[in-house]
Amino acid sequence: MSIAGHLPAHHPLSTRTAFKGLRPLGRGLVDYEPATLWEIDTATLPPPLRRLRREARDFARSVIRPHALAEDLEHGPGRDAVLAAAARAGYLSDLVPWPLGSARVSTYTRPFHFGICLKMEEFTAACGGLGLMLGAHGLGAAPIMLSGDLDAMRRHLLPVVRENRAGRPSIFAYAITEPSAGSDVEEGEGASRRGRPGMVARRVTGGWKLDGRKVFISGGEIADSVTVFAALEGEGMASWTCFVVRKGSPGFSVPRTELKLGQRASGAAELLLEDVFVPDENVVGGLRNGWAINRAVLNYSRIPVGAIALGIARGAMEHAVDWARATPLGGKRVIDHQEAQLAIAQMAMDTWAMRSMVWRAASEWTARQAVAAATKAFCGDTAVRVCETAMELMGDHGLLHAGGAEKAYRDARLTQIYEGTNQINRLAVIEDQMEELSRVPGVRLSTVQEASA
Amino acid sequence: MATTEALTPDRPAVRLEEADADVLLEAIATFADRVVRPAAPLPETPPTAEAVDAVAAAATELGLFAATDPDPLALWGAPDEPRAVGLAVQALSTLASAHTAIAFHLHQLALGAHLARRLGSDAERVLPVLQGRNGLARGALARLLGGRPPDPEDAALLAEYFPHGTDARPLLVQAAHGWDHAMLPALADDGTLRWELWRREDLRPARIEHAHGLEGVATWLLRPVGEAGEVMDADGAGATRLLVEALACNTVAVLALALGALDDAWARARRYVEEREQGGAPIRDHAAIQLLLARAAATRTLARTTLGNCGLTASSADDLAHAARLRLALQQPIAQAATDCLQVFGGYGYMRDYGMERVLRDVRHLTLSFGSSTDLALFVAAEELYR
């Protein structure tokens, strides 16, 4: 097994052979057995997380991947099958640790979102859309988890976790975006200038009545519970409050799901709330704390979005490499051509850089805005580049849906847009570093200042 | 069988008056608005085969396709005349700004008709097949067209570009439904190049349902196996010259179509940035948006200036080399500019009913068809280094 342009492993000048000839100490220092990049990275993890990564990959390959292409074209039975299997496997109840949920406590040597990142990379390597469908559930539940509101956790999170543990999928969705406000709900300065919020909560006896529309809600059409953010009547964005709204509540409807470029297995729904009554106990984290909760959720979710981008990119690379291994060109395989090897190496480098950043970012227990936003923006942009390279490698075969790379490209493009466009995420880095960045410049800059005075 | 005379007729001198070109371009702009755009009124719904055929019929009436050779006012009616090529670039980009896939079809019909005319065939609705199994044969084609006898490695690559004989692996081509014949370049056993006219049914076309971009144009697998193709010309030099010309026209056309698609994206983005607000102000006022659109504007200007004002012709080996270099330089920036235009829409850009994502796919398609950037780079390198 060798590739054109490279020495076979048994050649005396190959490192595979040459290292074996060193003295034992030297061999111990430099020699190693061949391993895939996936195995090399996995080996750096603590054993429980290695297991988590391996199991997620097996699940993705056996359950998600077989439905990926069909669900991208049209919603069929695949989504339900994947949801049911994910519930049975514990992937919808791992929001909380055992014994209440299915997350293994042993994985908490790293922050809980580290495990989410491992999972999301594997799921989205198989299918960006189905991966998002599963991931959006965790996003919908995140406001409850991050609010510190134990009552809300008991009342709203645990019953859902119990249902999922029993193998009956029960899904959360996260609803912040409004028709006239995409970036304004993801960025403080814009929110502060915003006029009338679109979703308003009016006080009534025993609770609130919510009125307004939310758009582009991932998984909104299949969600049983939605964490909806609304301003209190007569107040601005500072009054934003998080409410848990149940599917089937009178006045709640899903008038539309979008036709999207990619990640199509996961719907982007419009939610219409017409005087939907929400009892007081469905307020999460207290009145007027919605903005803080929202920003916290974005800090925690943008790192997994980086992992989604990474997974999609890896999936594209795998499709392209499979094609290059199998396709003859000019009497040899495509992979035997040097230009193809350069493209593959570039994709491997890019995905490795993304993974390094995601794992580093997810290793901090508190998700910082600058770190999360930088990870999301870098990975989103890099993922699109990797997918372009994968399609480029496959040439006009890269245009075929069946080849997988074009779907990955369409899927990846969304990671530059959702959870704040990558422009908004770059500005989020600045906002979070404002103390450092607005500091009075040091002496070394004095010459420049004098020159500009 | 046609003879090589068909390729080198005693052609009258071509002279295209600027005023004539202006009138025609105005007519094409009107045609794009009134005929092409309504053929696919909803961005999320591709045009039907009937609608595409109707546009092609209307284009024939308009005089878009040449009736004589040469005809500088028709699309690809005089590839050796700079103004006629400039006219083709402008016509195609205008049509593509209304609908890229339909414009692509009109280009193919025009080029197919041009090939048929030059080869003395009266076949109609001829699909030019200029793409091998994997693009442009990684430089081997450029070396062949430059007169370099193929070494064994090039011969193996050329066997992919000219896939005849017993190899049953199919060719992948993009074409609207409306074609009856295909014109394929072929390499005879003795190494001479020739053209073959195949009837559609002899190619056993199989449609691939789902592909990226150019919706309205289908992707087909063709199997040119056996002896069913009618040999059009036995003179290798003439056939080679015609392949060079066809490739040059096609290369220029792909760029012009991509530029037109970018024009469409630009116009939509330009409107949107004034309507949409963020932070209480039109998003036009944000530097983040300005940077995206400034890059797109610069790319449009660069592409339009380069393509429109350089006296490009599309008939000689030098023309082909020039066109390939231009495409290599411009195709990726155009694709990036289209994606920048989409980005200003945020979430709405990702939704099919806003039309931006279609442009993105169309431009990506054009980046990969007829040689990916890598393939094109190797073509250019071969032309530069082995000439």
PDB file of N, CA and C in Angstrom, chain A residues 73 179-184 187 190 193 216 256 258-263 323 328-330 332 339 388 391-392 395-397 399-401 406 409-411 413-414 416-417 421-423, chain B residues 44 131 133-134 138 153 156-157 160 169 172 174 208 210-212 219 276 278-279 288 292 332 339 342-343 346-348 350-353 357 360-361 364-365 368-369 372-374 378:
ATOM      1  N   LEU A  73     -32.594  15.991   0.525  1.00  0.00           N
ATOM      2  CA  LEU A  73     -33.468  16.274  -0.617  1.00  0.00           C
ATOM      3  C   LEU A  73     -34.905  16.501  -0.180  1.00  0.00           C
ATOM      4  N   PRO A 179     -38.052  38.634  12.618  1.00  0.00           N
ATOM      5  CA  PRO A 179     -37.964  39.002  11.198  1.00  0.00           C
ATOM      6  C   PRO A 179     -37.139  40.256  10.947  1.00  0.00           C
ATOM      7  N   SER A 180     -37.230  41.217  11.846  1.00  0.00           N
ATOM      8  CA  SER A 180     -36.501  42.462  11.603  1.00  0.00           C
ATOM      9  C   SER A 180     -35.198  42.523  12.399  1.00  0.00           C
ATOM     10  N   ALA A 181     -34.848  41.434  13.034  1.00  0.00           N
ATOM     11  CA  ALA A 181     -33.660  41.474  13.886  1.00  0.00           C
ATOM     12  C   ALA A 181     -32.925  40.152  13.870  1.00  0.00           C
ATOM     13  N   GLY A 182     -31.842  40.101  13.101  1.00  0.00           N
ATOM     14  CA  GLY A 182     -30.957  38.953  13.154  1.00  0.00           C
ATOM     15  C   GLY A 182     -29.799  39.291  14.065  1.00  0.00           C
ATOM     16  N   SER A 183     -28.946  40.176  13.574  1.00  0.00           N
ATOM     17  CA  SER A 183     -27.753  40.539  14.338  1.00  0.00           C
ATOM     18  C   SER A 183     -28.096  41.295  15.617  1.00  0.00           C
ATOM     19  N   ASP A 184     -29.200  42.027  15.607  1.00  0.00           N
ATOM     20  CA  ASP A 184     -29.527  42.831  16.788  1.00  0.00           C
ATOM     21  C   ASP A 184     -29.815  41.988  18.029  1.00  0.00           C
ATOM     22  N   GLU A 187     -26.008  40.848  19.450  1.00  0.00           N
ATOM     23  CA  GLU A 187     -24.946  41.831  19.606  1.00  0.00           C
ATOM     24  C   GLU A 187     -25.506  43.005  20.404  1.00  0.00           C
ATOM     25  N   GLY A 190     -26.098  46.871  18.936  1.00  0.00           N
ATOM     26  CA  GLY A 190     -27.252  46.948  18.038  1.00  0.00           C
ATOM     27  C   GLY A 190     -28.546  46.826  18.821  1.00  0.00           C
ATOM     28  N   ARG A 193     -29.763  49.977  20.487  1.00  0.00           N
ATOM     29  CA  ARG A 193     -30.306  51.009  19.600  1.00  0.00           C
ATOM     30  C   ARG A 193     -31.627  50.584  18.977  1.00  0.00           C
ATOM     31  N   PHE A 216     -36.377  31.536  11.468  1.00  0.00           N
ATOM     32  CA  PHE A 216     -35.147  30.735  11.310  1.00  0.00           C
ATOM     33  C   PHE A 216     -34.859  29.900  12.556  1.00  0.00           C
ATOM     34  N   ARG A 256     -44.542  28.257   8.780  1.00  0.00           N
ATOM     35  CA  ARG A 256     -43.640  28.117   7.624  1.00  0.00           C
ATOM     36  C   ARG A 256     -42.322  27.491   8.061  1.00  0.00           C
ATOM     37  N   GLU A 258     -38.472  27.110   6.249  1.00  0.00           N
ATOM     38  CA  GLU A 258     -37.761  27.710   5.124  1.00  0.00           C
ATOM     39  C   GLU A 258     -37.203  26.661   4.177  1.00  0.00           C
ATOM     40  N   LEU A 259     -37.092  27.065   2.920  1.00  0.00           N
ATOM     41  CA  LEU A 259     -36.318  26.282   1.953  1.00  0.00           C
ATOM     42  C   LEU A 259     -34.898  26.823   2.030  1.00  0.00           C
ATOM     43  N   LYS A 260     -33.997  25.971   2.509  1.00  0.00           N
ATOM     44  CA  LYS A 260     -32.642  26.460   2.775  1.00  0.00           C
ATOM     45  C   LYS A 260     -31.649  25.931   1.746  1.00  0.00           C
ATOM     46  N   LEU A 261     -30.515  26.609   1.699  1.00  0.00           N
ATOM     47  CA  LEU A 261     -29.412  26.141   0.861  1.00  0.00           C
ATOM     48  C   LEU A 261     -28.867  24.807   1.368  1.00  0.00           C
ATOM     49  N   GLY A 262     -28.693  24.694   2.667  1.00  0.00           N
ATOM     50  CA  GLY A 262     -28.093  23.471   3.211  1.00  0.00           C
ATOM     51  C   GLY A 262     -28.603  23.183   4.612  1.00  0.00           C
ATOM     52  N   GLN A 263     -27.958  22.203   5.257  1.00  0.00           N
ATOM     53  CA  GLN A 263     -28.410  21.732   6.584  1.00  0.00           C
ATOM     54  C   GLN A 263     -29.925  21.536   6.536  1.00  0.00           C
ATOM     55  N   TRP A 323     -13.252   9.498  -2.932  1.00  0.00           N
ATOM     56  CA  TRP A 323     -13.368   9.612  -4.396  1.00  0.00           C
ATOM     57  C   TRP A 323     -11.986   9.542  -5.048  1.00  0.00           C
ATOM     58  N   PRO A 328      -9.987   6.461 -11.203  1.00  0.00           N
ATOM     59  CA  PRO A 328      -8.792   6.437 -12.051  1.00  0.00           C
ATOM     60  C   PRO A 328      -8.673   7.713 -12.869  1.00  0.00           C
ATOM     61  N   LEU A 329      -7.440   8.133 -13.064  1.00  0.00           N
ATOM     62  CA  LEU A 329      -7.179   9.303 -13.908  1.00  0.00           C
ATOM     63  C   LEU A 329      -5.811   9.128 -14.562  1.00  0.00           C
ATOM     64  N   GLY A 330      -5.841   8.949 -15.839  1.00  0.00           N
ATOM     65  CA  GLY A 330      -4.582   8.823 -16.574  1.00  0.00           C
ATOM     66  C   GLY A 330      -3.773   7.607 -16.157  1.00  0.00           C
ATOM     67  N   LYS A 332      -3.656   6.011 -13.374  1.00  0.00           N
ATOM     68  CA  LYS A 332      -3.444   5.804 -11.948  1.00  0.00           C
ATOM     69  C   LYS A 332      -4.628   6.404 -11.203  1.00  0.00           C
ATOM     70  N   GLU A 339      -0.925  17.011  -7.339  1.00  0.00           N
ATOM     71  CA  GLU A 339      -1.816  18.135  -7.024  1.00  0.00           C
ATOM     72  C   GLU A 339      -2.975  17.683  -6.128  1.00  0.00           C
ATOM     73  N   GLU A 388     -14.770  23.790  -0.319  1.00  0.00           N
ATOM     74  CA  GLU A 388     -14.433  24.232  -1.677  1.00  0.00           C
ATOM     75  C   GLU A 388     -13.269  23.400  -2.222  1.00  0.00           C
ATOM     76  N   MET A 391     -14.536  19.963  -3.215  1.00  0.00           N
ATOM     77  CA  MET A 391     -15.242  19.983  -4.505  1.00  0.00           C
ATOM     78  C   MET A 391     -14.250  20.187  -5.645  1.00  0.00           C
ATOM     79  N   GLU A 392     -13.305  21.051  -5.400  1.00  0.00           N
ATOM     80  CA  GLU A 392     -12.273  21.348  -6.398  1.00  0.00           C
ATOM     81  C   GLU A 392     -11.500  20.073  -6.760  1.00  0.00           C
ATOM     82  N   GLY A 395     -13.455  17.935  -8.983  1.00  0.00           N
ATOM     83  CA  GLY A 395     -13.780  18.515 -10.283  1.00  0.00           C
ATOM     84  C   GLY A 395     -15.285  18.523 -10.499  1.00  0.00           C
ATOM     85  N   ASP A 396     -15.701  18.226 -11.733  1.00  0.00           N
ATOM     86  CA  ASP A 396     -17.139  18.292 -11.995  1.00  0.00           C
ATOM     87  C   ASP A 396     -17.891  17.184 -11.255  1.00  0.00           C
ATOM     88  N   HIS A 397     -17.201  16.145 -10.820  1.00  0.00           N
ATOM     89  CA  HIS A 397     -17.872  15.130  -9.989  1.00  0.00           C
ATOM     90  C   HIS A 397     -18.240  15.712  -8.626  1.00  0.00           C
ATOM     91  N   LEU A 399     -19.767  18.269  -8.216  1.00  0.00           N
ATOM     92  CA  LEU A 399     -21.078  18.921  -8.346  1.00  0.00           C
ATOM     93  C   LEU A 399     -22.230  17.962  -8.058  1.00  0.00           C
ATOM     94  N   LEU A 400     -21.935  16.674  -8.042  1.00  0.00           N
ATOM     95  CA  LEU A 400     -23.015  15.700  -7.907  1.00  0.00           C
ATOM     96  C   LEU A 400     -23.429  15.535  -6.444  1.00  0.00           C
ATOM     97  N   HIS A 401     -24.719  15.543  -6.242  1.00  0.00           N
ATOM     98  CA  HIS A 401     -25.250  15.389  -4.891  1.00  0.00           C
ATOM     99  C   HIS A 401     -24.747  14.094  -4.264  1.00  0.00           C
ATOM    100  N   GLU A 406     -20.638  18.463  -2.301  1.00  0.00           N
ATOM    101  CA  GLU A 406     -21.432  19.674  -2.576  1.00  0.00           C
ATOM    102  C   GLU A 406     -22.453  19.907  -1.467  1.00  0.00           C
ATOM    103  N   TYR A 409     -20.592  21.474   1.308  1.00  0.00           N
ATOM    104  CA  TYR A 409     -20.345  22.894   1.030  1.00  0.00           C
ATOM    105  C   TYR A 409     -21.577  23.722   1.384  1.00  0.00           C
ATOM    106  N   ARG A 410     -22.738  23.252   0.943  1.00  0.00           N
ATOM    107  CA  ARG A 410     -23.972  23.990   1.261  1.00  0.00           C
ATOM    108  C   ARG A 410     -24.195  24.021   2.773  1.00  0.00           C
ATOM    109  N   ASP A 411     -23.934  22.900   3.419  1.00  0.00           N
ATOM    110  CA  ASP A 411     -24.103  22.839   4.879  1.00  0.00           C
ATOM    111  C   ASP A 411     -23.135  23.808   5.571  1.00  0.00           C
ATOM    112  N   ARG A 413     -21.780  26.486   4.554  1.00  0.00           N
ATOM    113  CA  ARG A 413     -22.002  27.927   4.332  1.00  0.00           C
ATOM    114  C   ARG A 413     -22.839  28.550   5.447  1.00  0.00           C
ATOM    115  N   LEU A 414     -23.692  27.735   6.074  1.00  0.00           N
ATOM    116  CA  LEU A 414     -24.540  28.274   7.145  1.00  0.00           C
ATOM    117  C   LEU A 414     -23.727  28.596   8.401  1.00  0.00           C
ATOM    118  N   GLN A 416     -21.183  30.194   8.587  1.00  0.00           N
ATOM    119  CA  GLN A 416     -20.700  31.584   8.518  1.00  0.00           C
ATOM    120  C   GLN A 416     -21.820  32.570   8.829  1.00  0.00           C
ATOM    121  N   ILE A 417     -23.027  32.042   9.018  1.00  0.00           N
ATOM    122  CA  ILE A 417     -24.179  32.930   9.164  1.00  0.00           C
ATOM    123  C   ILE A 417     -24.870  32.778  10.522  1.00  0.00           C
ATOM    124  N   THR A 421     -23.562  36.325  12.280  1.00  0.00           N
ATOM    125  CA  THR A 421     -22.693  36.209  11.096  1.00  0.00           C
ATOM    126  C   THR A 421     -21.236  36.275  11.569  1.00  0.00           C
ATOM    127  N   ASN A 422     -20.343  35.843  10.726  1.00  0.00           N
ATOM    128  CA  ASN A 422     -18.935  35.880  11.141  1.00  0.00           C
ATOM    129  C   ASN A 422     -18.420  37.306  11.293  1.00  0.00           C
ATOM    130  N   GLN A 423     -19.109  38.250  10.660  1.00  0.00           N
ATOM    131  CA  GLN A 423     -18.745  39.656  10.892  1.00  0.00           C
ATOM    132  C   GLN A 423     -19.121  40.038  12.334  1.00  0.00           C
TER     133      GLN A 423
ATOM    134  N   GLU B  44     -36.574  30.033  -6.082  1.00  0.00           N
ATOM    135  CA  GLU B  44     -36.467  28.697  -5.508  1.00  0.00           C
ATOM    136  C   GLU B  44     -36.955  27.606  -6.458  1.00  0.00           C
ATOM    137  N   GLN B 131     -15.656  18.673 -22.436  1.00  0.00           N
ATOM    138  CA  GLN B 131     -15.109  18.312 -21.143  1.00  0.00           C
ATOM    139  C   GLN B 131     -14.890  16.804 -21.102  1.00  0.00           C
ATOM    140  N   ARG B 133     -13.484  13.258 -18.997  1.00  0.00           N
ATOM    141  CA  ARG B 133     -13.981  12.640 -17.759  1.00  0.00           C
ATOM    142  C   ARG B 133     -13.544  13.423 -16.531  1.00  0.00           C
ATOM    143  N   ASN B 134     -12.370  14.000 -16.602  1.00  0.00           N
ATOM    144  CA  ASN B 134     -11.903  14.800 -15.469  1.00  0.00           C
ATOM    145  C   ASN B 134     -11.311  16.099 -15.969  1.00  0.00           C
ATOM    146  N   ARG B 138      -5.374  17.576 -17.101  1.00  0.00           N
ATOM    147  CA  ARG B 138      -4.180  17.922 -16.309  1.00  0.00           C
ATOM    148  C   ARG B 138      -2.990  18.391 -17.138  1.00  0.00           C
ATOM    149  N   GLU B 153       2.472   9.035 -20.389  1.00  0.00           N
ATOM    150  CA  GLU B 153       1.656   9.584 -19.299  1.00  0.00           C
ATOM    151  C   GLU B 153       0.568  10.507 -19.853  1.00  0.00           C
ATOM    152  N   ALA B 156      -2.175   8.565 -21.546  1.00  0.00           N
ATOM    153  CA  ALA B 156      -3.158   8.006 -20.609  1.00  0.00           C
ATOM    154  C   ALA B 156      -4.149   9.081 -20.154  1.00  0.00           C
ATOM    155  N   LEU B 157      -3.651  10.281 -19.928  1.00  0.00           N
ATOM    156  CA  LEU B 157      -4.549  11.378 -19.520  1.00  0.00           C
ATOM    157  C   LEU B 157      -5.474  11.776 -20.670  1.00  0.00           C
ATOM    158  N   GLU B 160      -8.604   9.951 -21.158  1.00  0.00           N
ATOM    159  CA  GLU B 160      -9.729  10.368 -20.317  1.00  0.00           C
ATOM    160  C   GLU B 160     -10.460  11.557 -20.958  1.00  0.00           C
ATOM    161  N   ARG B 169     -16.792   3.771 -19.138  1.00  0.00           N
ATOM    162  CA  ARG B 169     -17.043   4.810 -18.134  1.00  0.00           C
ATOM    163  C   ARG B 169     -17.611   6.049 -18.806  1.00  0.00           C
ATOM    164  N   LEU B 172     -19.451  13.074 -18.077  1.00  0.00           N
ATOM    165  CA  LEU B 172     -20.406  13.887 -17.325  1.00  0.00           C
ATOM    166  C   LEU B 172     -20.533  15.226 -18.053  1.00  0.00           C
ATOM    167  N   GLN B 174     -23.153  18.873 -18.712  1.00  0.00           N
ATOM    168  CA  GLN B 174     -24.310  19.667 -18.306  1.00  0.00           C
ATOM    169  C   GLN B 174     -24.983  20.208 -19.559  1.00  0.00           C
ATOM    170  N   ILE B 208     -28.779  12.626 -14.380  1.00  0.00           N
ATOM    171  CA  ILE B 208     -28.522  12.586 -12.942  1.00  0.00           C
ATOM    172  C   ILE B 208     -29.408  13.636 -12.296  1.00  0.00           C
ATOM    173  N   HIS B 210     -29.763  15.104  -9.242  1.00  0.00           N
ATOM    174  CA  HIS B 210     -29.433  16.204  -8.336  1.00  0.00           C
ATOM    175  C   HIS B 210     -27.970  16.609  -8.475  1.00  0.00           C
ATOM    176  N   ALA B 211     -27.792  17.866  -8.806  1.00  0.00           N
ATOM    177  CA  ALA B 211     -26.434  18.392  -8.926  1.00  0.00           C
ATOM    178  C   ALA B 211     -26.424  19.835  -8.445  1.00  0.00           C
ATOM    179  N   HIS B 212     -25.231  20.329  -8.247  1.00  0.00           N
ATOM    180  CA  HIS B 212     -25.017  21.623  -7.615  1.00  0.00           C
ATOM    181  C   HIS B 212     -25.089  22.748  -8.656  1.00  0.00           C
ATOM    182  N   THR B 219     -27.764  17.439 -15.559  1.00  0.00           N
ATOM    183  CA  THR B 219     -26.472  16.764 -15.655  1.00  0.00           C
ATOM    184  C   THR B 219     -26.717  15.389 -16.282  1.00  0.00           C
ATOM    185  N   ARG B 276     -32.436  47.015   4.754  1.00  0.00           N
ATOM    186  CA  ARG B 276     -32.279  46.296   6.007  1.00  0.00           C
ATOM    187  C   ARG B 276     -31.556  47.155   7.045  1.00  0.00           C
ATOM    188  N   GLN B 278     -29.743  47.452  10.970  1.00  0.00           N
ATOM    189  CA  GLN B 278     -29.164  46.803  12.142  1.00  0.00           C
ATOM    190  C   GLN B 278     -28.651  47.909  13.043  1.00  0.00           C
ATOM    191  N   GLY B 279     -28.940  47.766  14.328  1.00  0.00           N
ATOM    192  CA  GLY B 279     -28.532  48.806  15.261  1.00  0.00           C
ATOM    193  C   GLY B 279     -29.171  50.143  14.931  1.00  0.00           C
ATOM    194  N   ALA B 288     -18.504  46.716   8.140  1.00  0.00           N
ATOM    195  CA  ALA B 288     -18.428  45.281   7.847  1.00  0.00           C
ATOM    196  C   ALA B 288     -19.125  44.970   6.523  1.00  0.00           C
ATOM    197  N   LEU B 292     -17.414  44.033   2.528  1.00  0.00           N
ATOM    198  CA  LEU B 292     -17.858  42.917   1.689  1.00  0.00           C
ATOM    199  C   LEU B 292     -18.212  43.400   0.284  1.00  0.00           C
ATOM    200  N   GLN B 332     -12.067  32.350  -9.254  1.00  0.00           N
ATOM    201  CA  GLN B 332     -12.197  32.255  -7.795  1.00  0.00           C
ATOM    202  C   GLN B 332     -12.588  33.592  -7.165  1.00  0.00           C
ATOM    203  N   THR B 339     -20.167  35.086  -2.884  1.00  0.00           N
ATOM    204  CA  THR B 339     -20.430  34.650  -1.516  1.00  0.00           C
ATOM    205  C   THR B 339     -20.408  35.853  -0.567  1.00  0.00           C
ATOM    206  N   LEU B 342     -23.805  37.380  -0.792  1.00  0.00           N
ATOM    207  CA  LEU B 342     -24.773  36.606  -0.007  1.00  0.00           C
ATOM    208  C   LEU B 342     -24.658  36.926   1.475  1.00  0.00           C
ATOM    209  N   GLN B 343     -23.422  37.120   1.926  1.00  0.00           N
ATOM    210  CA  GLN B 343     -23.194  37.291   3.359  1.00  0.00           C
ATOM    211  C   GLN B 343     -23.905  38.530   3.905  1.00  0.00           C
ATOM    212  N   GLY B 346     -27.227  38.001   5.639  1.00  0.00           N
ATOM    213  CA  GLY B 346     -27.359  37.211   6.852  1.00  0.00           C
ATOM    214  C   GLY B 346     -28.202  35.970   6.573  1.00  0.00           C
ATOM    215  N   GLY B 347     -29.108  35.639   7.481  1.00  0.00           N
ATOM    216  CA  GLY B 347     -29.928  34.429   7.350  1.00  0.00           C
ATOM    217  C   GLY B 347     -30.766  34.419   6.087  1.00  0.00           C
ATOM    218  N   TYR B 348     -31.228  35.574   5.642  1.00  0.00           N
ATOM    219  CA  TYR B 348     -32.078  35.602   4.451  1.00  0.00           C
ATOM    220  C   TYR B 348     -31.309  35.161   3.205  1.00  0.00           C
ATOM    221  N   TYR B 350     -29.409  32.789   2.964  1.00  0.00           N
ATOM    222  CA  TYR B 350     -29.332  31.326   2.948  1.00  0.00           C
ATOM    223  C   TYR B 350     -30.636  30.697   2.480  1.00  0.00           C
ATOM    224  N   MET B 351     -31.693  31.505   2.404  1.00  0.00           N
ATOM    225  CA  MET B 351     -33.012  30.976   2.064  1.00  0.00           C
ATOM    226  C   MET B 351     -33.233  31.044   0.561  1.00  0.00           C
ATOM    227  N   ARG B 352     -33.826  30.010   0.026  1.00  0.00           N
ATOM    228  CA  ARG B 352     -33.882  29.868  -1.416  1.00  0.00           C
ATOM    229  C   ARG B 352     -34.722  30.949  -2.081  1.00  0.00           C
ATOM    230  N   ASP B 353     -35.736  31.470  -1.376  1.00  0.00           N
ATOM    231  CA  ASP B 353     -36.619  32.426  -2.033  1.00  0.00           C
ATOM    232  C   ASP B 353     -35.993  33.816  -2.162  1.00  0.00           C
ATOM    233  N   GLU B 357     -28.734  32.329  -2.841  1.00  0.00           N
ATOM    234  CA  GLU B 357     -28.078  31.014  -2.751  1.00  0.00           C
ATOM    235  C   GLU B 357     -28.004  30.358  -4.130  1.00  0.00           C
ATOM    236  N   LEU B 360     -24.978  31.660  -5.729  1.00  0.00           N
ATOM    237  CA  LEU B 360     -23.802  31.034  -5.124  1.00  0.00           C
ATOM    238  C   LEU B 360     -23.525  29.677  -5.767  1.00  0.00           C
ATOM    239  N   ARG B 361     -24.593  28.883  -5.931  1.00  0.00           N
ATOM    240  CA  ARG B 361     -24.418  27.551  -6.509  1.00  0.00           C
ATOM    241  C   ARG B 361     -24.034  27.640  -7.984  1.00  0.00           C
ATOM    242  N   ARG B 364     -20.405  28.584  -8.233  1.00  0.00           N
ATOM    243  CA  ARG B 364     -19.563  27.444  -7.833  1.00  0.00           C
ATOM    244  C   ARG B 364     -19.531  26.403  -8.953  1.00  0.00           C
ATOM    245  N   HIS B 365     -20.680  26.175  -9.545  1.00  0.00           N
ATOM    246  CA  HIS B 365     -20.751  25.233 -10.669  1.00  0.00           C
ATOM    247  C   HIS B 365     -19.789  25.662 -11.784  1.00  0.00           C
ATOM    248  N   LEU B 368     -16.182  24.898 -11.318  1.00  0.00           N
ATOM    249  CA  LEU B 368     -15.720  23.508 -11.385  1.00  0.00           C
ATOM    250  C   LEU B 368     -15.872  22.878 -12.767  1.00  0.00           C
ATOM    251  N   SER B 369     -16.821  23.374 -13.539  1.00  0.00           N
ATOM    252  CA  SER B 369     -17.045  22.775 -14.856  1.00  0.00           C
ATOM    253  C   SER B 369     -15.943  23.164 -15.830  1.00  0.00           C
ATOM    254  N   SER B 372     -11.534  22.368 -13.192  1.00  0.00           N
ATOM    255  CA  SER B 372     -11.488  23.066 -11.909  1.00  0.00           C
ATOM    256  C   SER B 372     -10.294  24.021 -11.931  1.00  0.00           C
ATOM    257  N   SER B 373     -10.157  24.806 -10.888  1.00  0.00           N
ATOM    258  CA  SER B 373      -9.041  25.759 -10.850  1.00  0.00           C
ATOM    259  C   SER B 373      -7.699  25.044 -10.918  1.00  0.00           C
ATOM    260  N   THR B 374      -7.596  23.911 -10.231  1.00  0.00           N
ATOM    261  CA  THR B 374      -6.336  23.159 -10.257  1.00  0.00           C
ATOM    262  C   THR B 374      -6.062  22.646 -11.662  1.00  0.00           C
ATOM    263  N   LEU B 378      -2.965  23.645 -14.183  1.00  0.00           N
ATOM    264  CA  LEU B 378      -2.059  22.716 -14.861  1.00  0.00           C
ATOM    265  C   LEU B 378      -2.116  22.913 -16.375  1.00  0.00           C
TER     266      LEU B 378
END
